[in-house]
Amino acid sequence: MNYSRYSLIMENKNMVLSNQMDPKIWSRLPEDVLEHLLSFLPLKTFLKLRSTCKHFKTLLFSPPFVSKHSPSSSSSNSPNSSPFSSFFLLSHPQFPRQYPLFDTVHNNWRNLSLCISPVLPSSSSVLLSSSNGLLCFSRPTSNAFIITNVLARSSRVVKYPNLPFSFESLTLISSSNNGYKLFVMSTVGSSSQVFVYDSLVHSWSQFGGFDLILNENHHQEGVFYDGYLWFITPEPYFIVCMDLDTGEWKRSNFELPSELTFARLVSDGDKKLFLISGNGSNGISRSMKLWELDGDSKIWVEVENVPELICRKFLSVCYHNYEHVYCFWHKGLICVCCYSWPEILYYKVSRRIWHWLPKCPSLPDKWSCGFRWFSFVPELYAFV
């Protein structure tokens, strides 16, 4: 080999080596830059890479990666187009500040729980409500609530306007365009009062309450439908709603089905209002039914009678303590839960079928009451 050819080969080799980044440089990259670079990896490549490092595994919930693979950034309009589209989030005293996640797209439990310790320095903080990617926690030690977007790593402390820091009902209502509102009902003496926080003006408004909605609905939040927040009272059952801007309450003229033993409202956010009911006599449910409100006639139309075996299981696990039953909407699913049971019964509206969510594998064999389920739909740009 002549000298000139050898020199050319060595020169090319040196150029290749010089183009490779020193590993020490990678280790010194700022975390946000590293997250941004890794977010460009194809999804399948990243899922293989995350098993090599605990830090890479946590990047599954980093803002750049979730933003890129979220439904809003996908070319498909299908709700199943993203593995990050939606989760069930479990809150339980046996998981202090750790929130197991069930992936409703892949139908399995995530190995990684959602950890919010940096956001909530107080171990006494309790998750109360969720809406459009936002989570609301209580913070008793400072008489405040914390509204947080875990993915965006942003949060806001909202001071409670009244002392003592006590309340019976709280609902978080958020919109990507109009900020969010907090509905809080508390009892003072023999009457109730309502406080509504508006994030756009950073202030609270105080209104009169509606006493009858508090008796057995302490696990059930209000549901937002047709511009109002709706509640159903304990027996004798009727439906009331509140205008969050004016504080005005009104009783609806929606005639409820007969022979109700319990009733819970569920809304898809604005367009549809559903009713889950237990049906029977003498306070004992013999069946469960799903109803939908006909917006024109204002009549409840029966959609489904819960299959007998599924109904029998659900009624047996709640031991006829219907005050423990609560419901919520999650991306086309109507979820029926019991405060004392570690599973969710859900109805897939598009396919008209009922399913049980499998029990969380990390839940100890001996568990206690206190199961609170929430809809968690990651949104990087949910307003905080």
Coordinates of C-alpha atoms in Angstrom, one line a residue:
M1 CA 0.0 0.0 0.0
N2 CA 1.5 3.3 -1.0
Y3 CA 1.8 6.2 1.4
S4 CA -0.8 8.4 -0.2
R5 CA -3.5 5.7 -0.1
Y6 CA -2.7 4.9 3.5
S7 CA -3.0 8.5 4.5
L8 CA -6.4 8.7 2.8
I9 CA -7.7 5.7 4.7
M10 CA -6.5 7.1 8.0
E11 CA -8.0 10.4 7.3
N12 CA -11.4 8.9 6.6
K13 CA -11.2 6.8 9.8
N14 CA -10.3 9.9 11.8
M15 CA -13.3 11.7 10.3
V16 CA -15.7 8.9 11.3
L17 CA -14.3 8.8 14.8
S18 CA -14.5 12.5 15.2
N19 CA -18.2 12.4 14.2
Q20 CA -19.0 10.1 17.1
M21 CA -20.1 11.9 20.2
D22 CA -18.1 11.4 23.3
P23 CA -20.2 9.5 25.9
K24 CA -19.2 12.0 28.5
I25 CA -21.0 14.7 26.5
W26 CA -24.2 12.6 26.6
S27 CA -23.9 12.3 30.4
R28 CA -23.6 16.1 30.8
L29 CA -26.6 17.0 28.6
P30 CA -29.3 18.9 30.4
E31 CA -32.3 16.7 31.1
D32 CA -34.7 18.7 29.0
V33 CA -32.4 18.5 26.0
L34 CA -31.9 14.7 26.4
E35 CA -35.7 14.3 26.6
H36 CA -36.2 16.3 23.4
L37 CA -33.6 14.3 21.5
L38 CA -35.0 10.9 22.6
S39 CA -38.5 12.0 21.8
F40 CA -37.6 11.7 18.1
L41 CA -36.9 8.0 18.4
P42 CA -39.6 5.7 16.8
L43 CA -42.0 4.4 19.4
K44 CA -40.9 0.7 19.1
T45 CA -37.2 1.7 19.4
F46 CA -37.9 3.7 22.5
L47 CA -39.9 0.9 24.2
K48 CA -36.9 -1.3 23.7
L49 CA -34.5 1.3 25.0
R50 CA -36.4 2.1 28.2
S51 CA -35.6 -1.3 29.7
T52 CA -31.9 -0.4 29.8
C53 CA -32.2 2.4 32.2
K54 CA -34.6 3.5 35.0
H55 CA -34.3 7.1 33.8
F56 CA -35.2 6.2 30.3
K57 CA -38.2 4.4 31.6
T58 CA -39.4 7.6 33.4
L59 CA -39.2 9.4 30.1
L60 CA -42.3 7.5 29.0
F61 CA -44.1 10.4 30.7
S62 CA -41.9 13.2 29.8
P63 CA -43.6 16.2 28.1
P64 CA -41.7 16.1 24.8
F65 CA -42.3 12.4 24.3
V66 CA -46.0 12.4 25.4
S67 CA -46.6 15.5 23.3
K68 CA -45.2 13.9 20.2
H69 CA -47.2 10.7 20.7
S70 CA -50.4 12.2 22.0
P71 CA -53.6 11.9 20.0
S72 CA -53.6 15.6 19.1
S73 CA -50.2 15.2 17.3
S74 CA -51.1 12.0 15.6
S75 CA -52.2 11.9 12.0
S76 CA -55.1 9.6 12.9
N77 CA -58.2 10.8 14.6
S78 CA -58.8 7.4 16.2
P79 CA -58.8 7.5 20.0
N80 CA -56.7 4.4 19.9
S81 CA -53.9 6.0 17.8
S82 CA -51.7 6.7 20.8
P83 CA -50.5 4.5 23.6
F84 CA -50.6 7.6 25.9
S85 CA -54.2 8.5 25.1
S86 CA -55.8 7.5 28.4
F87 CA -55.4 5.8 31.8
F88 CA -57.4 4.7 34.8
L89 CA -55.6 6.1 37.9
L90 CA -55.9 4.4 41.2
S91 CA -55.7 6.2 44.5
H92 CA -55.6 4.2 47.7
P93 CA -54.1 4.6 51.2
Q94 CA -51.8 1.6 50.6
F95 CA -50.2 3.5 47.7
P96 CA -49.0 6.8 49.5
R97 CA -48.3 9.3 46.7
Q98 CA -47.9 6.5 44.2
Y99 CA -50.7 6.1 41.7
P100 CA -50.9 2.9 39.7
L101 CA -52.0 3.4 36.0
F102 CA -54.1 1.1 33.9
D103 CA -53.6 1.6 30.2
T104 CA -57.1 1.6 28.6
V105 CA -55.7 1.4 25.1
H106 CA -53.4 -1.7 25.6
N107 CA -55.7 -3.0 28.3
N108 CA -53.0 -3.7 30.9
W109 CA -51.4 -2.3 34.0
R110 CA -48.4 -0.1 33.6
N111 CA -45.3 -1.3 35.4
L112 CA -44.6 2.3 36.3
S113 CA -46.8 4.1 38.7
L114 CA -47.4 7.9 38.5
C115 CA -45.2 9.5 41.1
I116 CA -46.0 13.1 42.1
S117 CA -43.7 13.5 45.2
P118 CA -41.9 16.6 43.8
V119 CA -45.3 18.3 43.4
L120 CA -46.7 17.3 46.8
P121 CA -44.2 17.7 49.6
S122 CA -46.9 16.9 52.2
S123 CA -47.7 13.2 52.7
S124 CA -51.2 14.3 53.9
S125 CA -52.2 15.5 50.4
V126 CA -55.1 13.6 48.9
L127 CA -56.2 13.3 45.3
L128 CA -59.8 14.7 45.0
S129 CA -60.7 15.1 41.3
S130 CA -59.4 15.0 37.8
S131 CA -60.3 16.7 34.5
N132 CA -58.7 16.9 31.1
G133 CA -55.2 16.0 32.2
L134 CA -55.4 18.1 35.4
L135 CA -55.3 16.7 38.9
C136 CA -56.6 18.4 42.1
F137 CA -55.2 17.6 45.5
S138 CA -56.0 18.9 48.9
R139 CA -53.2 20.3 51.0
P140 CA -54.6 20.5 54.6
T141 CA -51.4 21.8 56.2
S142 CA -51.7 25.0 54.2
N143 CA -55.5 25.2 53.8
A144 CA -55.2 25.0 50.1
F145 CA -55.7 22.9 46.9
I146 CA -53.0 22.0 44.4
I147 CA -53.9 21.9 40.7
T148 CA -51.3 20.1 38.8
N149 CA -50.4 19.0 35.3
V150 CA -48.0 16.2 35.9
L151 CA -46.8 15.9 32.3
A152 CA -46.1 19.7 32.0
R153 CA -44.6 19.6 35.5
S154 CA -46.6 22.7 36.4
S155 CA -48.9 23.3 39.4
R156 CA -50.7 26.1 41.2
V157 CA -51.6 26.4 44.8
V158 CA -55.2 27.7 45.3
K159 CA -55.8 29.0 48.8
Y160 CA -59.2 28.0 50.3
P161 CA -61.2 31.1 50.9
N162 CA -62.7 30.1 54.2
L163 CA -61.6 28.6 57.6
P164 CA -61.6 25.9 58.8
F165 CA -60.4 23.9 55.8
S166 CA -63.4 21.6 55.6
F167 CA -65.7 20.6 52.7
E168 CA -68.0 17.7 51.7
S169 CA -67.9 17.8 47.9
L170 CA -65.4 19.0 45.3
T171 CA -65.5 18.8 41.5
L172 CA -62.8 20.0 39.1
I173 CA -64.1 21.2 35.7
S174 CA -61.5 22.1 33.1
S175 CA -61.5 23.1 29.5
S176 CA -58.5 23.5 27.2
N177 CA -59.8 26.9 26.1
N178 CA -61.4 28.3 29.2
G179 CA -59.1 27.4 32.1
Y180 CA -60.7 25.5 34.9
K181 CA -63.1 25.9 37.8
L182 CA -63.3 24.4 41.2
F183 CA -66.7 23.6 42.8
V184 CA -66.5 23.2 46.5
M185 CA -69.5 22.6 48.8
S186 CA -69.2 22.8 52.6
T187 CA -71.5 22.8 55.6
V188 CA -71.7 25.7 58.0
G189 CA -74.0 25.1 60.9
S190 CA -77.2 23.7 59.5
S191 CA -76.8 25.0 56.0
S192 CA -74.5 24.5 53.1
Q193 CA -72.5 27.0 51.0
V194 CA -70.7 26.8 47.7
F195 CA -67.4 28.3 46.7
V196 CA -66.4 28.4 43.0
Y197 CA -62.9 29.2 41.9
D198 CA -62.3 30.5 38.4
S199 CA -58.7 30.1 37.2
L200 CA -59.1 32.9 34.5
V201 CA -59.6 35.6 37.2
H202 CA -57.8 33.8 40.1
S203 CA -60.6 34.4 42.5
W204 CA -63.4 32.7 44.5
S205 CA -67.1 33.4 44.4
Q206 CA -69.4 32.4 47.2
F207 CA -73.0 31.1 46.7
G208 CA -75.7 29.4 48.6
G209 CA -75.7 25.6 48.6
F210 CA -78.3 22.9 48.1
D211 CA -78.4 20.8 51.2
L212 CA -80.0 17.7 49.9
I213 CA -77.2 16.7 47.6
L214 CA -74.8 16.1 50.4
N215 CA -76.4 13.2 52.3
E216 CA -75.1 10.1 50.6
N217 CA -73.2 11.5 47.6
H218 CA -69.8 12.2 49.3
H219 CA -68.0 9.9 46.8
Q220 CA -69.9 11.2 43.8
E221 CA -68.8 14.4 42.0
G222 CA -71.0 16.7 40.1
V223 CA -71.2 16.1 36.3
F224 CA -70.9 18.8 33.7
Y225 CA -73.6 18.8 31.1
D226 CA -75.2 21.5 28.9
G227 CA -73.3 24.3 30.6
Y228 CA -74.4 23.3 34.2
L229 CA -73.1 21.2 37.0
W230 CA -75.6 18.4 37.7
F231 CA -76.3 16.4 40.9
I232 CA -78.9 13.8 41.9
T233 CA -80.3 13.8 45.4
P234 CA -80.7 10.8 47.7
E235 CA -84.2 9.4 48.1
P236 CA -86.7 10.9 47.2
Y237 CA -84.6 11.1 44.0
F238 CA -84.6 14.2 41.8
I239 CA -82.1 16.1 39.8
V240 CA -80.7 19.6 40.4
C241 CA -78.2 21.7 38.6
M242 CA -76.2 24.8 39.2
D243 CA -75.0 27.6 37.0
L244 CA -71.3 28.0 38.0
D245 CA -71.3 31.7 36.8
T246 CA -74.4 32.9 38.7
G247 CA -74.6 30.4 41.5
E248 CA -78.3 29.8 40.6
W249 CA -79.7 26.4 41.5
K250 CA -82.7 24.9 39.7
R251 CA -84.6 21.6 39.9
S252 CA -84.9 19.7 36.6
N253 CA -88.2 18.4 35.2
F254 CA -86.5 15.1 34.0
E255 CA -88.8 12.5 35.4
L256 CA -86.8 9.7 36.8
P257 CA -87.4 5.9 36.3
S258 CA -89.4 4.2 39.0
E259 CA -88.3 1.7 41.7
L260 CA -84.9 3.2 42.1
T261 CA -82.7 1.9 45.0
F262 CA -79.7 4.2 44.0
A263 CA -79.0 6.5 41.1
R264 CA -75.8 8.1 39.7
L265 CA -75.3 10.6 36.9
V266 CA -72.6 10.3 34.2
S267 CA -71.8 12.8 31.5
D268 CA -69.5 12.7 28.4
G269 CA -68.6 16.3 29.2
D270 CA -71.3 18.2 27.5
K271 CA -73.4 16.4 24.9
K272 CA -74.9 13.3 26.6
L273 CA -76.2 12.6 30.1
F274 CA -76.5 9.1 31.4
L275 CA -78.0 7.5 34.5
I276 CA -76.8 4.4 36.3
S277 CA -79.6 3.0 38.5
G278 CA -80.2 0.2 40.9
N279 CA -83.7 -1.1 40.7
G280 CA -85.7 -3.1 43.3
S281 CA -87.8 -2.5 46.4
N282 CA -87.4 -1.9 50.1
G283 CA -83.9 -0.5 49.5
I284 CA -82.6 -3.7 47.9
S285 CA -81.4 -3.7 44.3
R286 CA -82.4 -6.7 42.1
S287 CA -81.1 -5.3 38.9
M288 CA -79.0 -2.4 37.4
K289 CA -79.8 -0.4 34.4
L290 CA -78.2 2.2 32.2
W291 CA -80.3 5.1 30.9
E292 CA -79.7 8.0 28.5
L293 CA -81.5 11.3 28.6
D294 CA -83.3 12.2 25.3
G295 CA -82.4 15.9 24.9
D296 CA -85.5 16.7 23.0
S297 CA -88.2 14.9 25.0
K298 CA -86.3 15.1 28.3
I299 CA -87.2 11.5 29.0
W300 CA -84.8 8.8 30.2
V301 CA -84.5 6.1 27.7
E302 CA -83.3 2.6 28.8
V303 CA -80.0 1.7 27.0
E304 CA -78.9 -1.5 28.8
N305 CA -79.9 -3.9 31.5
V306 CA -76.7 -4.9 33.2
P307 CA -76.2 -8.7 32.6
E308 CA -77.4 -10.8 35.5
L309 CA -74.1 -12.3 36.6
I310 CA -72.2 -9.0 36.3
C311 CA -75.0 -7.3 38.2
R312 CA -75.0 -9.9 40.9
K313 CA -71.3 -9.6 41.5
F314 CA -71.3 -5.8 41.7
L315 CA -74.3 -5.8 44.1
S316 CA -72.6 -8.4 46.3
V317 CA -69.3 -6.6 46.6
C318 CA -70.9 -3.3 47.7
Y319 CA -73.1 -5.2 50.3
H320 CA -76.0 -2.9 49.5
N321 CA -74.0 0.1 50.8
Y322 CA -75.0 2.1 47.8
E323 CA -73.4 5.3 49.3
H324 CA -70.1 3.7 48.3
V325 CA -71.0 3.6 44.6
Y326 CA -69.8 6.3 42.3
C327 CA -69.5 6.7 38.5
F328 CA -67.4 8.6 36.0
W329 CA -66.9 9.0 32.3
H330 CA -63.6 8.0 30.6
K331 CA -63.1 8.3 26.8
G332 CA -66.2 6.4 25.7
L333 CA -66.4 4.3 28.8
I334 CA -69.0 4.6 31.6
C335 CA -67.3 3.4 34.8
V336 CA -69.1 2.1 37.8
C337 CA -67.0 1.8 41.0
C338 CA -67.4 0.9 44.6
Y339 CA -65.3 2.6 47.3
S340 CA -64.7 -0.8 49.0
W341 CA -63.8 -2.9 45.9
P342 CA -60.6 -2.9 43.9
E343 CA -62.2 -3.4 40.4
I344 CA -64.0 -1.2 37.9
L345 CA -67.2 -2.3 36.1
Y346 CA -67.2 -0.4 32.8
Y347 CA -69.5 -0.1 29.8
K348 CA -68.0 0.5 26.3
V349 CA -70.6 2.7 24.7
S350 CA -69.6 2.2 21.1
R351 CA -69.7 -1.6 21.4
R352 CA -72.5 -1.9 24.0
I353 CA -70.6 -4.4 26.2
W354 CA -69.7 -4.6 29.9
H355 CA -66.3 -5.5 31.2
W356 CA -64.5 -5.9 34.6
L357 CA -61.1 -4.2 34.9
P358 CA -58.5 -6.7 36.3
K359 CA -57.4 -6.0 39.8
C360 CA -54.1 -4.1 40.2
P361 CA -51.3 -6.7 40.6
S362 CA -49.4 -4.5 43.0
L363 CA -52.3 -4.4 45.5
P364 CA -51.6 -6.4 48.6
D365 CA -53.6 -9.6 49.3
K366 CA -55.0 -7.9 52.4
W367 CA -56.5 -4.6 51.3
S368 CA -58.9 -2.2 53.0
C369 CA -61.5 0.3 51.8
G370 CA -60.5 3.5 50.1
F371 CA -60.4 2.8 46.4
R372 CA -60.8 6.0 44.4
W373 CA -60.5 5.7 40.6
F374 CA -60.0 8.7 38.3
S375 CA -59.9 9.3 34.6
F376 CA -56.4 10.4 33.6
V377 CA -56.0 11.7 30.0
P378 CA -52.5 13.1 29.6
E379 CA -52.5 16.6 28.1
L380 CA -49.3 18.5 27.9
Y381 CA -51.1 21.8 27.3
A382 CA -53.9 21.5 29.9
F383 CA -54.1 24.9 31.5
V384 CA -52.7 25.3 35.0

